mmCIF file with all atom_site columns, C-alpha atoms in Angstrom:
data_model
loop_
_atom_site.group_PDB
_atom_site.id
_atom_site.type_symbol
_atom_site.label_atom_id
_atom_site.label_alt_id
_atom_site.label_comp_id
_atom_site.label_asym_id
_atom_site.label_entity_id
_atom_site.label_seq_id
_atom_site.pdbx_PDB_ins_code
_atom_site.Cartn_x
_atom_site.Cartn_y
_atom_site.Cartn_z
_atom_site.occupancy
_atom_site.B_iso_or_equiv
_atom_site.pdbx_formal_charge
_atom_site.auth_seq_id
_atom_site.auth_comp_id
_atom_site.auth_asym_id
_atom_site.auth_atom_id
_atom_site.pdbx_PDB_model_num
ATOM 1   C CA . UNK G 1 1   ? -72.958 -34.782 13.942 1.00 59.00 ? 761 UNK G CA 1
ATOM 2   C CA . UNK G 1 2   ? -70.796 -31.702 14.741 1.00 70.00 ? 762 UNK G CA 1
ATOM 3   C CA . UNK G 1 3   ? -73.043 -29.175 15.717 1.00 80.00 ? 763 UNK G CA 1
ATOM 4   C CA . UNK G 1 4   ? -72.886 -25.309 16.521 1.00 88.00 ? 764 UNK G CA 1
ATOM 5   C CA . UNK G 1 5   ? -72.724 -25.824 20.399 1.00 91.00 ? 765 UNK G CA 1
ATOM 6   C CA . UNK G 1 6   ? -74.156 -23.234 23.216 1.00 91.00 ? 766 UNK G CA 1
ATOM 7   C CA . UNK G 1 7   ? -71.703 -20.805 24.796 1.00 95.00 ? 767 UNK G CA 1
ATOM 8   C CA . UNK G 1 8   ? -72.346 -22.558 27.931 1.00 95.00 ? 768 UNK G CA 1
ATOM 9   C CA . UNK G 1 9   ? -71.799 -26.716 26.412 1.00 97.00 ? 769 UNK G CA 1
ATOM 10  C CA . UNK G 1 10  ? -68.735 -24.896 24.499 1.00 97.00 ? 770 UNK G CA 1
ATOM 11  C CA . UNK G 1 11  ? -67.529 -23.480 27.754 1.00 98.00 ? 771 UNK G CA 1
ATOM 12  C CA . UNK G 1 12  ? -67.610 -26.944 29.322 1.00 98.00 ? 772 UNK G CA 1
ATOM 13  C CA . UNK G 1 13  ? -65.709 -28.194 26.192 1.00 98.00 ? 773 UNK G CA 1
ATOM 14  C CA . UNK G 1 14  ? -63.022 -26.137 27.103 1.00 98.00 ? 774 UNK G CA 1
ATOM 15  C CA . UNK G 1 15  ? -62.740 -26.885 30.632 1.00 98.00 ? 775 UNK G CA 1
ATOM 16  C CA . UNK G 1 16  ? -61.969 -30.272 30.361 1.00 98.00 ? 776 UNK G CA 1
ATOM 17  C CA . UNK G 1 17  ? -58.911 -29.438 27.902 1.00 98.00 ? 777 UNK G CA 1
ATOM 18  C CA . UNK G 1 18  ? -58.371 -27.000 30.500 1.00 98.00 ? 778 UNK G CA 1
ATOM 19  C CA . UNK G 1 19  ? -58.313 -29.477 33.240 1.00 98.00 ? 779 UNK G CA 1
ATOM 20  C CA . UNK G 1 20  ? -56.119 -31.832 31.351 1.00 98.00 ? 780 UNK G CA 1
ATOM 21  C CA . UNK G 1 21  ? -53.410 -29.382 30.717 1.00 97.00 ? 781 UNK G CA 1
ATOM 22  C CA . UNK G 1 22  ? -53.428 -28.927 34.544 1.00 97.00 ? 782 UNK G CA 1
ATOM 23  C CA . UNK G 1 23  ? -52.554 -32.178 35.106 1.00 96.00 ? 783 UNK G CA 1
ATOM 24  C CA . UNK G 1 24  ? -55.836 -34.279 35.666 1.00 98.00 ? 784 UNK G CA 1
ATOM 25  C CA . UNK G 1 25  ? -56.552 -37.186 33.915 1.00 97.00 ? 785 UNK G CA 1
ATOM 26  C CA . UNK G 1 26  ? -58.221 -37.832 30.968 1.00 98.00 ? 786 UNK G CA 1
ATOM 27  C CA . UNK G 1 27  ? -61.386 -39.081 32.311 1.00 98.00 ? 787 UNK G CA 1
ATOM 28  C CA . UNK G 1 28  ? -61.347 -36.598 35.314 1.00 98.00 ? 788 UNK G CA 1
ATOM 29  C CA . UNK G 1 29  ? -61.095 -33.616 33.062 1.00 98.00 ? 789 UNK G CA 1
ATOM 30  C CA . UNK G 1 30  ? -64.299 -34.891 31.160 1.00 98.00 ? 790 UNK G CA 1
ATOM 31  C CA . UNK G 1 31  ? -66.493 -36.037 34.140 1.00 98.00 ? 791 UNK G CA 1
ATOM 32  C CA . UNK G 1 32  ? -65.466 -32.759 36.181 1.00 98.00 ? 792 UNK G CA 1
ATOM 33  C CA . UNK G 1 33  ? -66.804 -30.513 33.301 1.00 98.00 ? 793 UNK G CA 1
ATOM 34  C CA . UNK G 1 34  ? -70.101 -31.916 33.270 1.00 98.00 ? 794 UNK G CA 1
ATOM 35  C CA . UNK G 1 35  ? -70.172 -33.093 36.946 1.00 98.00 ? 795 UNK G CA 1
ATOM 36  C CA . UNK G 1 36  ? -71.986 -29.945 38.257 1.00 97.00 ? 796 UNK G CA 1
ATOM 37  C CA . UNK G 1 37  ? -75.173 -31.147 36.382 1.00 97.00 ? 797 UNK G CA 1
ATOM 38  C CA . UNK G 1 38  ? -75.424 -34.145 37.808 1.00 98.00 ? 798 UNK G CA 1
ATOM 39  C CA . UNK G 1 39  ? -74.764 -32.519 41.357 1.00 97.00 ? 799 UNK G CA 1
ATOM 40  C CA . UNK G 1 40  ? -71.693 -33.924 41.642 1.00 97.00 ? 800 UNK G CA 1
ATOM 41  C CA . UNK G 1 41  ? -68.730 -32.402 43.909 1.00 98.00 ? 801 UNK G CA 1
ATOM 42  C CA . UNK G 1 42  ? -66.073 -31.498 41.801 1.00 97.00 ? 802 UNK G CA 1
ATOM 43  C CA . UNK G 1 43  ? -63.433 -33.662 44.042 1.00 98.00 ? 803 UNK G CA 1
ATOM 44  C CA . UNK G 1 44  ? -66.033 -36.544 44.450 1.00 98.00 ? 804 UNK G CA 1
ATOM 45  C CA . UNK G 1 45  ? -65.849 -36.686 40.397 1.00 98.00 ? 805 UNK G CA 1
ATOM 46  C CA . UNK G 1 46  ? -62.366 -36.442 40.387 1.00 98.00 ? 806 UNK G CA 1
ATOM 47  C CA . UNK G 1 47  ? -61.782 -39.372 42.510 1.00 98.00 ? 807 UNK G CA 1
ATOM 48  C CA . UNK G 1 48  ? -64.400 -41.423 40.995 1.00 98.00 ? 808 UNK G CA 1
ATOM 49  C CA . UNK G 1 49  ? -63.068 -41.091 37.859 1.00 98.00 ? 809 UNK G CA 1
ATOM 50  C CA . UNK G 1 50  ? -58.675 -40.966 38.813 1.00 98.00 ? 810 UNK G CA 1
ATOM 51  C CA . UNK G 1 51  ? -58.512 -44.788 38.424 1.00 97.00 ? 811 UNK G CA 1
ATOM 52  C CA . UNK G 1 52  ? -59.538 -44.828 34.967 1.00 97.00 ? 812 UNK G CA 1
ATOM 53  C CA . UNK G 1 53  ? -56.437 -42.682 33.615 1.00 94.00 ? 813 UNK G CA 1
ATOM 54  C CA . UNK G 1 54  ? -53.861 -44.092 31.577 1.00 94.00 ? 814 UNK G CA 1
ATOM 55  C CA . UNK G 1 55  ? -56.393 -46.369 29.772 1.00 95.00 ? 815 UNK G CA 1
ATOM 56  C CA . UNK G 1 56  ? -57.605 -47.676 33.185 1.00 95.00 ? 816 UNK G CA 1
ATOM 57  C CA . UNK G 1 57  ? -54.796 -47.743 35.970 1.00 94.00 ? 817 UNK G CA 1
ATOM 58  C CA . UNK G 1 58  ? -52.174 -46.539 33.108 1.00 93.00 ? 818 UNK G CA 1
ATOM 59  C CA . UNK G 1 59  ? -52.711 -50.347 31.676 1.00 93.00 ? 819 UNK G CA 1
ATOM 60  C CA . UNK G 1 60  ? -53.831 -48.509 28.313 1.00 94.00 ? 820 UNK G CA 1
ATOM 61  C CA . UNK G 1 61  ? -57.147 -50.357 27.985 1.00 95.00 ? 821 UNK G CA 1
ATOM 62  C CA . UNK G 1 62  ? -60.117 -47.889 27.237 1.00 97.00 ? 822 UNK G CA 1
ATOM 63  C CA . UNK G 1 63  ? -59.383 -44.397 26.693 1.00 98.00 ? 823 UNK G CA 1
ATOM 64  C CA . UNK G 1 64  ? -59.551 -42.389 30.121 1.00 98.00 ? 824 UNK G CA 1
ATOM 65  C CA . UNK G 1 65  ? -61.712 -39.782 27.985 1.00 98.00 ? 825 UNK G CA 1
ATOM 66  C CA . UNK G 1 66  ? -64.214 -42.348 26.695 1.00 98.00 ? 826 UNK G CA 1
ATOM 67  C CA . UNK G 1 67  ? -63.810 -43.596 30.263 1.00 98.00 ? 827 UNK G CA 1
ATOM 68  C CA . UNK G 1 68  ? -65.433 -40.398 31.184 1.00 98.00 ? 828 UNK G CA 1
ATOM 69  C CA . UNK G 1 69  ? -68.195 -40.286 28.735 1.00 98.00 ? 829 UNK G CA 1
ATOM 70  C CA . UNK G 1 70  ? -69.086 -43.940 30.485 1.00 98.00 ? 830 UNK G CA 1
ATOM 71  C CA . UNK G 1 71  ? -69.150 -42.252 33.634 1.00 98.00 ? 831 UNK G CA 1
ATOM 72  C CA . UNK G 1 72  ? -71.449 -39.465 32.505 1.00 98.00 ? 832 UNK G CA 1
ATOM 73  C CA . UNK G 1 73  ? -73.962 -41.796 30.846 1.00 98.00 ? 833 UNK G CA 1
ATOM 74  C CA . UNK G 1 74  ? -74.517 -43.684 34.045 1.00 98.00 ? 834 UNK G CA 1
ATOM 75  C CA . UNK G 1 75  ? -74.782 -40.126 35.992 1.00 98.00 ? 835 UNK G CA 1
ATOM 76  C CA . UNK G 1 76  ? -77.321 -39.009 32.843 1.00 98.00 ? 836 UNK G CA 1
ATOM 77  C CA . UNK G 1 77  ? -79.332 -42.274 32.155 1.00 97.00 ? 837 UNK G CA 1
ATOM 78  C CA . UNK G 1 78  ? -78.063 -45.139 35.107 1.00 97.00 ? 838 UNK G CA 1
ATOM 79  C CA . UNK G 1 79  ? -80.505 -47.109 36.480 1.00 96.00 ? 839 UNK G CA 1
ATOM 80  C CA . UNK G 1 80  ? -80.751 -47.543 39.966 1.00 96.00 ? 840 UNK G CA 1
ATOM 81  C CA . UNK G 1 81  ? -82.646 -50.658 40.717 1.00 97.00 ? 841 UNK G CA 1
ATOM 82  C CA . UNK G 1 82  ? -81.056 -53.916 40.409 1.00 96.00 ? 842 UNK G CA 1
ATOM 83  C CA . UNK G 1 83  ? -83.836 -55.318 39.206 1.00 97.00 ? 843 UNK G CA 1
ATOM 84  C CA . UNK G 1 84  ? -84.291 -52.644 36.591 1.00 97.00 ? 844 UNK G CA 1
ATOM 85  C CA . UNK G 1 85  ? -83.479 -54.309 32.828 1.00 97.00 ? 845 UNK G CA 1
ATOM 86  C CA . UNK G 1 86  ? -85.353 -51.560 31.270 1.00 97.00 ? 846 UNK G CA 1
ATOM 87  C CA . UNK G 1 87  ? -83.284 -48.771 32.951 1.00 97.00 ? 847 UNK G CA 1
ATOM 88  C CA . UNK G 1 88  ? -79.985 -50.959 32.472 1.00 97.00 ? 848 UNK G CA 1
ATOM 89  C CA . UNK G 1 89  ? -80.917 -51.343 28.910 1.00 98.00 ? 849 UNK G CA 1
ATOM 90  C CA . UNK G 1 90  ? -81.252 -47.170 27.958 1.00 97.00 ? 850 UNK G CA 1
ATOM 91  C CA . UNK G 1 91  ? -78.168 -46.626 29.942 1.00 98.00 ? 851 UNK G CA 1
ATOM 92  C CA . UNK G 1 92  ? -76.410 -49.499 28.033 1.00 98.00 ? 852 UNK G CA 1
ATOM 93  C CA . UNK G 1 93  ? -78.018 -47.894 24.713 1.00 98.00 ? 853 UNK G CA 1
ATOM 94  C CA . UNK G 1 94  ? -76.567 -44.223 25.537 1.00 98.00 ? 854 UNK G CA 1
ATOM 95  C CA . UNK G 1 95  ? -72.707 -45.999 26.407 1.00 98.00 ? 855 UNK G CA 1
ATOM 96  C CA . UNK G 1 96  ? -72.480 -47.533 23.135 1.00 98.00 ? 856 UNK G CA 1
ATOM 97  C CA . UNK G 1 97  ? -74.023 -44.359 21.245 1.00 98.00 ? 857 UNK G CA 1
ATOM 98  C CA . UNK G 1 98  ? -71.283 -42.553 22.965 1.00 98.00 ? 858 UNK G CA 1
ATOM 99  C CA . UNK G 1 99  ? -68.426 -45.419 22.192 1.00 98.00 ? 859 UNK G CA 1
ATOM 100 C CA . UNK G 1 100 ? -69.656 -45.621 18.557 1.00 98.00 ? 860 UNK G CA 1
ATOM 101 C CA . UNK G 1 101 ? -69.559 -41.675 18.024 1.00 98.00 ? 861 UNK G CA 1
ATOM 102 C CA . UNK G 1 102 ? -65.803 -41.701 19.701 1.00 98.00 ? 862 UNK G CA 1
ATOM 103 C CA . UNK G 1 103 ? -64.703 -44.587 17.918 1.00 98.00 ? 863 UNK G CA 1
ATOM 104 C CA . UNK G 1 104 ? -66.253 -43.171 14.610 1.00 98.00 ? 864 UNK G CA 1
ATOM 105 C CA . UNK G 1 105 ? -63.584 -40.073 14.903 1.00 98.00 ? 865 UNK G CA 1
ATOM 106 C CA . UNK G 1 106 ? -60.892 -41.521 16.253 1.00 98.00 ? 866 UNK G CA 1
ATOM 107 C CA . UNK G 1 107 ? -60.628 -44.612 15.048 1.00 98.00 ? 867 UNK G CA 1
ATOM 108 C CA . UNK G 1 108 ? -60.517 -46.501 18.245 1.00 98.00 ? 868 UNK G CA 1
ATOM 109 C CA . UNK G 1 109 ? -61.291 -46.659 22.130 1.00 98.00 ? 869 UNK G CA 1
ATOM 110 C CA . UNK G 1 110 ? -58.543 -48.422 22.889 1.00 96.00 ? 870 UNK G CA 1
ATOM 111 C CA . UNK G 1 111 ? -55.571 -46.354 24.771 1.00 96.00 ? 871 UNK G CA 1
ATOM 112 C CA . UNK G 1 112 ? -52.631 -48.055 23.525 1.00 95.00 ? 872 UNK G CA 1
ATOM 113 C CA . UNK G 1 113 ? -53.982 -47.661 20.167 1.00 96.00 ? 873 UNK G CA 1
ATOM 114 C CA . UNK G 1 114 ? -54.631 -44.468 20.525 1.00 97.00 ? 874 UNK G CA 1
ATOM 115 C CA . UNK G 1 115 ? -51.317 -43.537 21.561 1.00 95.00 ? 875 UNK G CA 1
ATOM 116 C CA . UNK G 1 116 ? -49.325 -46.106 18.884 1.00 94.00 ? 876 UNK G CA 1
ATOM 117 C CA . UNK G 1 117 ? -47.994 -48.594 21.415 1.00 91.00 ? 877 UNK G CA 1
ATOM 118 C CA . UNK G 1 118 ? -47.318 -51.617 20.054 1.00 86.00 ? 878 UNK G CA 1
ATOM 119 C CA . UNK G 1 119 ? -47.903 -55.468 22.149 1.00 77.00 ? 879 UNK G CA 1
ATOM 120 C CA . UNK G 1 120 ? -48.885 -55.742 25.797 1.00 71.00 ? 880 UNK G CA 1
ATOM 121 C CA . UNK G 1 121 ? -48.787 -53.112 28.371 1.00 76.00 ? 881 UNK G CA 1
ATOM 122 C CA . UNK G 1 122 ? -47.287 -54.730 31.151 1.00 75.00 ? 882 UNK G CA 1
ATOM 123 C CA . UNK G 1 123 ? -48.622 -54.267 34.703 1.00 78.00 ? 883 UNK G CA 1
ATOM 124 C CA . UNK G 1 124 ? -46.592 -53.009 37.916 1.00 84.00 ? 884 UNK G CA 1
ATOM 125 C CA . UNK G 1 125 ? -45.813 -49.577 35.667 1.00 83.00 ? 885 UNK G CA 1
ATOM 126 C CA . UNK G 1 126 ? -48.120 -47.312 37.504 1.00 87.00 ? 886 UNK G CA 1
ATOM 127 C CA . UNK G 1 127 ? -46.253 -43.896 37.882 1.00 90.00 ? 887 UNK G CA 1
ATOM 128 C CA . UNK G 1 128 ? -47.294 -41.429 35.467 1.00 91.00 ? 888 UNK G CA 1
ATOM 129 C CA . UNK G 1 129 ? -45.600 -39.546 32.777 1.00 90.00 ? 889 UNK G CA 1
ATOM 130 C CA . UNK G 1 130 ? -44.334 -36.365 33.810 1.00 93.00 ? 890 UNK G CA 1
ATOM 131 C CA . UNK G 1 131 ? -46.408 -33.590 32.384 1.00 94.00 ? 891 UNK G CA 1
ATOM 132 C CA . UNK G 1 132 ? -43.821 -31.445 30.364 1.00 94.00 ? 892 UNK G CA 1
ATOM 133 C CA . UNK G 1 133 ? -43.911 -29.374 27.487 1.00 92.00 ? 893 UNK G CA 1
ATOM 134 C CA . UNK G 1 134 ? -42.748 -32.525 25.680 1.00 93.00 ? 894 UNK G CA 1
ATOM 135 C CA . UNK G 1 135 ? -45.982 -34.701 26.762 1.00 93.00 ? 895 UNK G CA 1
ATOM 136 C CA . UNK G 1 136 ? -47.808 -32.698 26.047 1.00 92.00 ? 896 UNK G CA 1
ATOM 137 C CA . UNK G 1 137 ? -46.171 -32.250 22.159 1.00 91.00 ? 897 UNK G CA 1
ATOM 138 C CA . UNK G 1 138 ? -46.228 -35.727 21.557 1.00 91.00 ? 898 UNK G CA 1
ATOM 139 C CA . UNK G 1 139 ? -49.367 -37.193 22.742 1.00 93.00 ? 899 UNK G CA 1
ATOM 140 C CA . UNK G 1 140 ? -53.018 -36.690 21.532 1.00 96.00 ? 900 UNK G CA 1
ATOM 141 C CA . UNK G 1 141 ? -54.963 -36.947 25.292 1.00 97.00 ? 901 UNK G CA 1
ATOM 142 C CA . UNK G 1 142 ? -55.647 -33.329 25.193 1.00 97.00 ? 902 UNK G CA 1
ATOM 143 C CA . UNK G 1 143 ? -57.362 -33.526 21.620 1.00 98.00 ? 903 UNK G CA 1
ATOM 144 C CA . UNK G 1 144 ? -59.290 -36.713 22.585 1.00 98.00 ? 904 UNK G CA 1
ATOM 145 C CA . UNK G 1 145 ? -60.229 -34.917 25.844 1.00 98.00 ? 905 UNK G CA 1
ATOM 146 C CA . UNK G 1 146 ? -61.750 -32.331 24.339 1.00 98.00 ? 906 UNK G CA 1
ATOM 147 C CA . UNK G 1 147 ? -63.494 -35.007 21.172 1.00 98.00 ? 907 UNK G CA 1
ATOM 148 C CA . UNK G 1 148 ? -64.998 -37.163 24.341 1.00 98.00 ? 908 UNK G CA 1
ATOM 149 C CA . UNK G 1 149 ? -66.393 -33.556 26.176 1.00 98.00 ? 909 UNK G CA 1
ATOM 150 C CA . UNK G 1 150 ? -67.946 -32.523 22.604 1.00 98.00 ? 910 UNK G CA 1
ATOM 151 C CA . UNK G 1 151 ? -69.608 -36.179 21.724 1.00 98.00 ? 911 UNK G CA 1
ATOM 152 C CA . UNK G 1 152 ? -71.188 -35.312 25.404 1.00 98.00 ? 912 UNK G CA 1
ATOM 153 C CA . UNK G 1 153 ? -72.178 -31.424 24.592 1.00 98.00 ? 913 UNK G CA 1
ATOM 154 C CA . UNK G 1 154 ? -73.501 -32.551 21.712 1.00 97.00 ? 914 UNK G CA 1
ATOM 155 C CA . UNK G 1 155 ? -75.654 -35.456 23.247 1.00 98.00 ? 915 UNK G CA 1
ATOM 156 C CA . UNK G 1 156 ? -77.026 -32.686 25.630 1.00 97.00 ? 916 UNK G CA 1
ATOM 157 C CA . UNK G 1 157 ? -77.709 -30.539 23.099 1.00 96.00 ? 917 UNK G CA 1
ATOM 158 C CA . UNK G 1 158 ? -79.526 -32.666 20.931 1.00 95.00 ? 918 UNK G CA 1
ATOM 159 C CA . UNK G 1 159 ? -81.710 -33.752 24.229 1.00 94.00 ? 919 UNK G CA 1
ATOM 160 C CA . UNK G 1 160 ? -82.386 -29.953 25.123 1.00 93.00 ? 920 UNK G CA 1
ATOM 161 C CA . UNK G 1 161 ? -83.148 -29.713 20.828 1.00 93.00 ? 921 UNK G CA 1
ATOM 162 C CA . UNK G 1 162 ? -85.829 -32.586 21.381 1.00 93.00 ? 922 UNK G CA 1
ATOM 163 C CA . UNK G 1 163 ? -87.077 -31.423 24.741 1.00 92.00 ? 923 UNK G CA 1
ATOM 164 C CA . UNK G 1 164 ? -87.667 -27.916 23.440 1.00 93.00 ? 924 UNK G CA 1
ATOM 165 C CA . UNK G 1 165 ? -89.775 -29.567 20.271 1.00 93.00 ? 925 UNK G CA 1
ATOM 166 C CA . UNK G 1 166 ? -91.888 -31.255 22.803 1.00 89.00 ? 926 UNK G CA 1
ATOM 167 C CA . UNK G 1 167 ? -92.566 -28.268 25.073 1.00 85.00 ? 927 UNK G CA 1
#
């Protein structure tokens, strides 16, 4: 899609590369950017979404960033009846619209693959990489940080496009 965003989307674009290169996660930086819409405390977002850094607990499954988009799609369209398989469904619809449009320009969601490491993960390595000039050289978080806040600008862009159109 790559649209022209908003000053104000853009802005929130930016913050969450701005939040990663302070040291929050990849996930937190997204959520936190957008968390204001949803009403959400900035420190309630970040610990909702810590755990999912390092491609969940640092096990490099899913990308902490697409992480994030996950989290903001059940804040934007999450159902909150149990019983609700119409509500489950849309939310479902939006996460894998999200996924797709991540995994469409990068190539994958998966962390490890993301980050070119090669065979299992193994567990019980939990302490995070130092963030130093050379983390930051070498890895491509902050750029997939600021795809994952984009694909979401872009979402609410194109809703405010169709709600406008209605109006």
């Amino acid at each position: 899609m790559n649209m022209t965003l908003p000053d104000d989307l853009e802005q929130r674009v930016q913050y969450a590369v701005e939040l990663f290169m302070e040291g929050y996660g990849c996930c937190q930086s997204v959520v936190v950017a957008f968390a204001d819409i949803y009403d959400l405390e900035p420190d309630v977002a970040k610990r909702v979404a810590a755990g999912f850094g390092g491609g969940v607990g640092r096990l490099r499954m899913m990308c902490g960033a697409v992480s994030g988009l996950v989290v903001l799609a059940g804040l934007e369209a999450g159902q909150t009846e149990g019983t609700d398989r119409q509500g489950k469904a849309a939310c479902y619809q939006l996460v894998q619209q999200l996924i797709e449009r991540s995994k469409e320009q990068n190539g994958s969601v998966i962390c490890a693959e993301l980050l070119g490491i090669k065979g299992a993960v193994p567990a019980g390595n939990f302490m995070p990489d130092e963030r130093n000039a050379e983390y930051y050289r070498k890895r491509p978080c902050a750029a997939k940080v600021e795809c994952a806040a984009r694909i979401y600008a872009e979402y609410l862009c194109q809703k405010r496009q169709e709600a406008a159109e209605k109006a």
